[in-house]
Coordinates of C-alpha atoms and ligand atoms in Angstrom, one line a residue:
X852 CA 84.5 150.5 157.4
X853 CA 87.8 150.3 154.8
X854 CA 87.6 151.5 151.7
X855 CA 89.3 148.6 150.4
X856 CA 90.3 145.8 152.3
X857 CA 92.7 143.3 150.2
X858 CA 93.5 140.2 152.7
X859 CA 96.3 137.6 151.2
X860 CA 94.9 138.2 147.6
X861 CA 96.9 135.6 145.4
X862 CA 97.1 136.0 141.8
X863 CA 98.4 133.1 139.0
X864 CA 98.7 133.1 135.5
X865 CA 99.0 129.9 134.6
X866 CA 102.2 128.6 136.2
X867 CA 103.1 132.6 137.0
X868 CA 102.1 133.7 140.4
X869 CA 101.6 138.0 140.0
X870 CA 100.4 138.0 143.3
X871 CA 101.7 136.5 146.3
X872 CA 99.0 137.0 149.5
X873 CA 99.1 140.6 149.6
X874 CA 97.3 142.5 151.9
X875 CA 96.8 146.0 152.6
X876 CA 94.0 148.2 153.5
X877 CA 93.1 152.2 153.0
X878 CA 90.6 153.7 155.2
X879 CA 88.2 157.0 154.9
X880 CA 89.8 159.9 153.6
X881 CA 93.3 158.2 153.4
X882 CA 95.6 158.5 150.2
X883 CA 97.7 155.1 149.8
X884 CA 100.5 155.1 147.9
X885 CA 100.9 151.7 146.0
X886 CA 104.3 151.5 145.0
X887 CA 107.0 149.1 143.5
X888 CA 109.0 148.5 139.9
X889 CA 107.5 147.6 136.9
X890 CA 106.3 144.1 136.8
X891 CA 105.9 144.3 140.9
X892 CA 102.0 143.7 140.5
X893 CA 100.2 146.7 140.8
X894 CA 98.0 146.8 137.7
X895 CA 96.8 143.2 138.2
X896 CA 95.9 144.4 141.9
X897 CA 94.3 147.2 140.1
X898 CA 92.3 145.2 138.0
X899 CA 91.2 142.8 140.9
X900 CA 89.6 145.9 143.1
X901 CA 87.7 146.9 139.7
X902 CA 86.1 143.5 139.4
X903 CA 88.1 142.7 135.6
X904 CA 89.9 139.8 136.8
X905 CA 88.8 137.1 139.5
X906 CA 91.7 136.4 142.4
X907 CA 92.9 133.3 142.6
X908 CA 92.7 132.6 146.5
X909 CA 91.9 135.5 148.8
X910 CA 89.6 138.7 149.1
X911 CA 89.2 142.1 147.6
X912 CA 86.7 144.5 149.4
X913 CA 85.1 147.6 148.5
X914 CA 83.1 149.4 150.6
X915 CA 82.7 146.0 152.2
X916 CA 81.5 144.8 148.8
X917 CA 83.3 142.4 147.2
X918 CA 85.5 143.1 143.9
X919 CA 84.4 140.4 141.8
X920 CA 80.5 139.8 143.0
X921 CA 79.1 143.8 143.2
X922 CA 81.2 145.3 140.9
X923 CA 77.9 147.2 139.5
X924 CA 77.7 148.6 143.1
X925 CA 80.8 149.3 143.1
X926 CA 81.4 151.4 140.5
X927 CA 78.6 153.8 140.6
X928 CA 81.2 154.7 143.7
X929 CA 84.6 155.0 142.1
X930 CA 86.5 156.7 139.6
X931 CA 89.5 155.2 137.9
X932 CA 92.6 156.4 135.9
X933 CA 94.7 153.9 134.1
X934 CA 98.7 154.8 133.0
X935 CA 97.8 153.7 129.5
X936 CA 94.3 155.6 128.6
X937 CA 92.6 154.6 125.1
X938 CA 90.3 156.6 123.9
X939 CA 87.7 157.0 120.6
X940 CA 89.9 158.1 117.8
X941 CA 87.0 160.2 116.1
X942 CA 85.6 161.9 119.2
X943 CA 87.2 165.2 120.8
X944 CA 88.5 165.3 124.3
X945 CA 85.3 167.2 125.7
X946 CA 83.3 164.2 124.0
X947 CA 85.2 161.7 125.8
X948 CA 84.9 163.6 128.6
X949 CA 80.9 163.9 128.6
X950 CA 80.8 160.4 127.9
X951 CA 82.7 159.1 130.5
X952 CA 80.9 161.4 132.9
X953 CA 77.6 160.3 131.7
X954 CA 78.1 157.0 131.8
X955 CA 78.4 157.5 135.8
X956 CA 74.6 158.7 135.8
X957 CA 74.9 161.5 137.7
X958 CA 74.2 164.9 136.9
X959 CA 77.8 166.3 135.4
X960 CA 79.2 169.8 137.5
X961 CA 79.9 171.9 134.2
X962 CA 81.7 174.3 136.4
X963 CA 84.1 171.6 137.7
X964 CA 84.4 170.4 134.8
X965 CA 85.5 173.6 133.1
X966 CA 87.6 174.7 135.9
X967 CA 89.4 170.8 135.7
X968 CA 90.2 171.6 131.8
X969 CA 91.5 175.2 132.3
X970 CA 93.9 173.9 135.4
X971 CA 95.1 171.0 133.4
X972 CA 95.5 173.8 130.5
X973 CA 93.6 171.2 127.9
X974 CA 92.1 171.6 124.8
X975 CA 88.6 169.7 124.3
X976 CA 88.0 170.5 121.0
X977 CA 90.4 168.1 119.1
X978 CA 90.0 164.4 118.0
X979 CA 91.4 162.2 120.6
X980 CA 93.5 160.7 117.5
X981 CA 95.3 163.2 117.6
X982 CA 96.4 163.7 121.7
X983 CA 99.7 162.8 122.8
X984 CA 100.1 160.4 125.8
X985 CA 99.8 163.4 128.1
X986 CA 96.5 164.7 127.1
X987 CA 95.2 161.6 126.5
X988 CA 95.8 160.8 130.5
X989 CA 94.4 164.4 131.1
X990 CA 91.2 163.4 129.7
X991 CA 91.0 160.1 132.0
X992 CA 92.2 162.3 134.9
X993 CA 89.4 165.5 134.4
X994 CA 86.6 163.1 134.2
X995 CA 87.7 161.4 137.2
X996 CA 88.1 164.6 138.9
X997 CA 85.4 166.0 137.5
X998 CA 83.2 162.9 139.0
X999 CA 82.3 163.2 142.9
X1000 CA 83.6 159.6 143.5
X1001 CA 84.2 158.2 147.3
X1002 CA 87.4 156.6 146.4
X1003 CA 90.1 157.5 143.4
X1004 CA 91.5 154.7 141.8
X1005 CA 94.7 155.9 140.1
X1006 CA 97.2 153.2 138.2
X1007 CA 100.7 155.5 137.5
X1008 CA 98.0 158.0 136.3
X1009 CA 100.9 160.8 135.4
X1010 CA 102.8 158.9 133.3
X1011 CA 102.9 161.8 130.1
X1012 CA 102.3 164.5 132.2
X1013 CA 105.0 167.9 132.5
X1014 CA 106.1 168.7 136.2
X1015 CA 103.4 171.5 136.0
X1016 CA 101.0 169.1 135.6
X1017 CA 101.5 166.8 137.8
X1018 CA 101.7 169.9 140.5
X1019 CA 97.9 170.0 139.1
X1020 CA 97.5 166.4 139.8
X1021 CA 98.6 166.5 143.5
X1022 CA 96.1 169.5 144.2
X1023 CA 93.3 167.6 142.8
X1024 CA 94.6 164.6 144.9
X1025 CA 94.6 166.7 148.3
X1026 CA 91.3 168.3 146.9
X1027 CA 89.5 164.9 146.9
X1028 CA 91.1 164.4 150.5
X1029 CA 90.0 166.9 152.0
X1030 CA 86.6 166.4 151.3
X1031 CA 86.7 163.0 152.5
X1032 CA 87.2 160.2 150.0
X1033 CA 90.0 158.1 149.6
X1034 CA 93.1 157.7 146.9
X1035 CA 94.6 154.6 145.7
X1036 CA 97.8 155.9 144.3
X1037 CA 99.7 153.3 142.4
X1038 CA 103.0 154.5 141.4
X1039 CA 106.4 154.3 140.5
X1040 CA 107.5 158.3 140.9
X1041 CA 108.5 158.1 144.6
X1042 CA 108.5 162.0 145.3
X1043 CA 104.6 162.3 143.8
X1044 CA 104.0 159.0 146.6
X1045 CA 105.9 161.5 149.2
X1046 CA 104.3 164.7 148.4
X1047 CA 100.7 163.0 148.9
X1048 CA 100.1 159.8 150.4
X1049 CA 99.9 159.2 154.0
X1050 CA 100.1 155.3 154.1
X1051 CA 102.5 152.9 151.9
X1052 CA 102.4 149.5 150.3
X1053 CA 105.2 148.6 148.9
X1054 CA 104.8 145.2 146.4
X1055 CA 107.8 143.6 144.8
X1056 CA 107.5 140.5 142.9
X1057 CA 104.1 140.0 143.9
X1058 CA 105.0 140.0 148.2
X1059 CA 104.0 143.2 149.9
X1060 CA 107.7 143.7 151.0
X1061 CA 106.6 146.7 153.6
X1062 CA 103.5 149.0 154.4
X1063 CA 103.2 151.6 157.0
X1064 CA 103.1 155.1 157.9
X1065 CA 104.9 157.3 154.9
X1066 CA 107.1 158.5 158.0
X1067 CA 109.1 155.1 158.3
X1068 CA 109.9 155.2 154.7
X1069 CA 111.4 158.5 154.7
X1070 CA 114.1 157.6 156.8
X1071 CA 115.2 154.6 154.5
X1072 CA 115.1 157.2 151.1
X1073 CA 118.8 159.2 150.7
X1074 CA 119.1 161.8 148.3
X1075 CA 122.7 161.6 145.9
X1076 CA 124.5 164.5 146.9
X1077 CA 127.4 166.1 144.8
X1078 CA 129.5 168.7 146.3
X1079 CA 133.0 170.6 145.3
X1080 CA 134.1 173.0 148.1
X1081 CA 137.4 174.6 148.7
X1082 CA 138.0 173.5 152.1
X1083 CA 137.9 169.5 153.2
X1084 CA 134.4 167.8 153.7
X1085 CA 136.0 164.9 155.0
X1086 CA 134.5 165.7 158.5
X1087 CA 131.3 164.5 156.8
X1088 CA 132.3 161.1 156.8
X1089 CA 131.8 160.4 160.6
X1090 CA 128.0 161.1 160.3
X1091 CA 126.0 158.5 160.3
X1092 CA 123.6 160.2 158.2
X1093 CA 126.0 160.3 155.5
X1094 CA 127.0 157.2 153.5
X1095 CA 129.0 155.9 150.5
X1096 CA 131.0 158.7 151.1
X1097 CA 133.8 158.6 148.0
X1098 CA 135.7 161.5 145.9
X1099 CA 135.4 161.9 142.3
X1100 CA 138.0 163.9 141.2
X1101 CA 137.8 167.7 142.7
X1102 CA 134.5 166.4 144.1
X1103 CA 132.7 164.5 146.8
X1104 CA 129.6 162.3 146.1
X1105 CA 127.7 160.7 148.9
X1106 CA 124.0 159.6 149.8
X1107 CA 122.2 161.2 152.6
X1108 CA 119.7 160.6 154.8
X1109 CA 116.9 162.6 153.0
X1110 CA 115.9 163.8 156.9
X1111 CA 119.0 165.4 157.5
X1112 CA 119.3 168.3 154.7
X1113 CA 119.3 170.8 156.8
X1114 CA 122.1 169.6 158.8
X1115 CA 124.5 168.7 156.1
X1116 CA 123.5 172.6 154.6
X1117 CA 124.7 173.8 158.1
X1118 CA 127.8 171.7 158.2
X1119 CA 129.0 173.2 154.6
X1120 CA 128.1 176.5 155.9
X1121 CA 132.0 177.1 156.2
X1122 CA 133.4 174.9 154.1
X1123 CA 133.5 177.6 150.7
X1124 CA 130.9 175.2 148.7
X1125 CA 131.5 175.9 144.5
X1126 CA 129.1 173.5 143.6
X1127 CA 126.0 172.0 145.4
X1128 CA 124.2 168.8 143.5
X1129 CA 121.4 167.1 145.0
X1130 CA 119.4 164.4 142.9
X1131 CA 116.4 163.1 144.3
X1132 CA 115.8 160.0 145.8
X1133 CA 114.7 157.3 143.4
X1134 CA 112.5 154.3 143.9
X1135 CA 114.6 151.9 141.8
X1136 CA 117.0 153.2 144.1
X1137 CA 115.6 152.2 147.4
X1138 CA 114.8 149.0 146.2
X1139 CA 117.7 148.2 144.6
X1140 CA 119.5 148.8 148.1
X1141 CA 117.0 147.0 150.5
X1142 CA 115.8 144.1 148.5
X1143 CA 118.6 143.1 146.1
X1144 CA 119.5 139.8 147.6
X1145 CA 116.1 138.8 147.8
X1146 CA 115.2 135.8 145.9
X1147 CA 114.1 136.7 142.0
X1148 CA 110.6 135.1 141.4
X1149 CA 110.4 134.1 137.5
Ligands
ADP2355 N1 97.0 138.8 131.7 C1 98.3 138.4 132.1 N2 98.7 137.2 131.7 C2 99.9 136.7 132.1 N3 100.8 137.4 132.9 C3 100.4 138.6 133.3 C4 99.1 139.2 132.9 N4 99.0 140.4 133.5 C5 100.1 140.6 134.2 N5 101.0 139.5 134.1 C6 102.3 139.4 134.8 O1 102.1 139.6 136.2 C7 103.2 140.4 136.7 C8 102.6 141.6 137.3 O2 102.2 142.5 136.3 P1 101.5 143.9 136.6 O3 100.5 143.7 137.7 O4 101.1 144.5 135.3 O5 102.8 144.7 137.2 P2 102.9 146.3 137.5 O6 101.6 147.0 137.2 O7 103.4 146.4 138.9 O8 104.0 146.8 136.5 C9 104.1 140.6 135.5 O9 105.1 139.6 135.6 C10 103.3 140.4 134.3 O10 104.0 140.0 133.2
MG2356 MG1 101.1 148.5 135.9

């Protein structure tokens, strides 16, 4: 059985369609990245799965349950992170923390729970008035974490978070994994989508645009390379792995095929290499270069 099954889920608001018959599905144990640029449609998919807003035309499955009709099942089952967490003004973190875990009904693992707080480096004892953004998501993110859920619900869960934190994130995320359950992972941050999910679903205006195996989209992402060397690159040019290949001033700039690092690091082996730039591949990116003559929806 999936642990969700969406099948052509359509979504209108008034005269705005969000969603446009999107289907995907994630199975036992999987971690699916859901990705695409703000305004693509993930949060209202979000909010369909957790039974707060009713689809238009199609089906959202838990569990085999449906969204809408057992969310009470359904959520004694999951655990869910939002990108914009609210919280109690007067009550500290490790309040909000107990009371989100209690309100699952199961006994609470103090231990985890600690453990969670110390890895995230939080500090429970302060009114969540006064938490920035980032500790505000870390309190969503250790009672999720803390909760022994089958299936993660995240919606761009890191969004406040430092780069060490988020390194905490993805071990909690392959944590989870390896003991079975499954990962929604909804996201805009392409290399946290690379480092953990093994299935994609890609929405843009509302259309799944592709899903698949993580595989076929890494050889679609290129990394912008910047290079200044003392000898010519121009040899570079002829690989097909290499493209947009242009000089700016003393230096070259191209985009490569993120697969092929190792080869272009071997091919400027000789090549007396001052400077070495590499900026990562970004989602807006990718999109931008596959889908920008498709149609705008308004
Ligand atoms: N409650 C709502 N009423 C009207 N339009 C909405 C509502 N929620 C979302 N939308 C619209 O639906 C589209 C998808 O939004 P959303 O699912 O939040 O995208 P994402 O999470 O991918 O950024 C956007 O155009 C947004 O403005
Ligand atoms: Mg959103």
């Amino acid at each position: 059985m999936k642990m969700i099954k969406i099948e052509s889920l359509s979504k209108s608001f008034g005269r705005h369609q969000a969603l446009d018959r999107v289907s995907f599905s994630l199975g036992k144990g999987e971690v699916l990245g859901f990705i695409g640029p703000n305004g693509a449609g993930k949060s209202t998919t979000v909010r369909i799965l957790l039974g707060m807003l009713k689809p238009t035309s199609g089906t959202a499955e838990l569990f085999g349950q449906d969204a809408w009709k057992d969310a009470v099942e359904i959520h004694k089952r999951i655990a869910y992170v939002p990108g914009d967490v609210n919280l109690w003004p007067n009550l500290t973190g490790g309040e909000v923390i107990d009371l989100f875990l209690s309100m699952r009904g199961a006994a609470v693992d103090q231990d985890k729970k600690e453990a969670l707080m110390k890895a995230f480096e939080f500090d429970p004892t302060k009114k969540c008035r006064a938490y920035s953004k980032g500790n505000r998501q870390k309190v969503a993110l250790i009672a999720a974490f803390a909760a022994d859920a089958d299936l993660y619900i995240f919606d761009e869960p890191t969004s406040g978070l430092d780069p060490l934190q988020e390194r905490v994130f993805q071990d909690q995320v392959r944590k989870v994994k390896a003991r079975g359950a499954s990962v929604l992972l909804s996201s805009h941050i392409l290399s946290e989508v690379e480092a953990l999910c093994d299935t994609v679903a890609i929405i843009r205006n509302g259309k799944i645009v592709e899903t698949g195996k993580l595989e076929a989209l890494k050889h679609l992402t290129r990394t912008q390379i910047r290079v200044k060397a003392e000898r010519s690159l121009d040899h570079l040019k002829e690989k097909n792995w290499i493209h947009d290949y242009s000089k700016d001033k003393s230096e070259t700039v191209f985009l490569l095929d993120t697969n092929h690092l190792a080869d272009l690091l071997s091919e400027l082996q000789n090549c007396n290499v001052t400077k070495f730039e590499s900026a990562p591949p970004k989602l807006e990116d990718f999109f931008m270069r596959h889908y920008e003559t498709d149609e705008e929806v308004d």
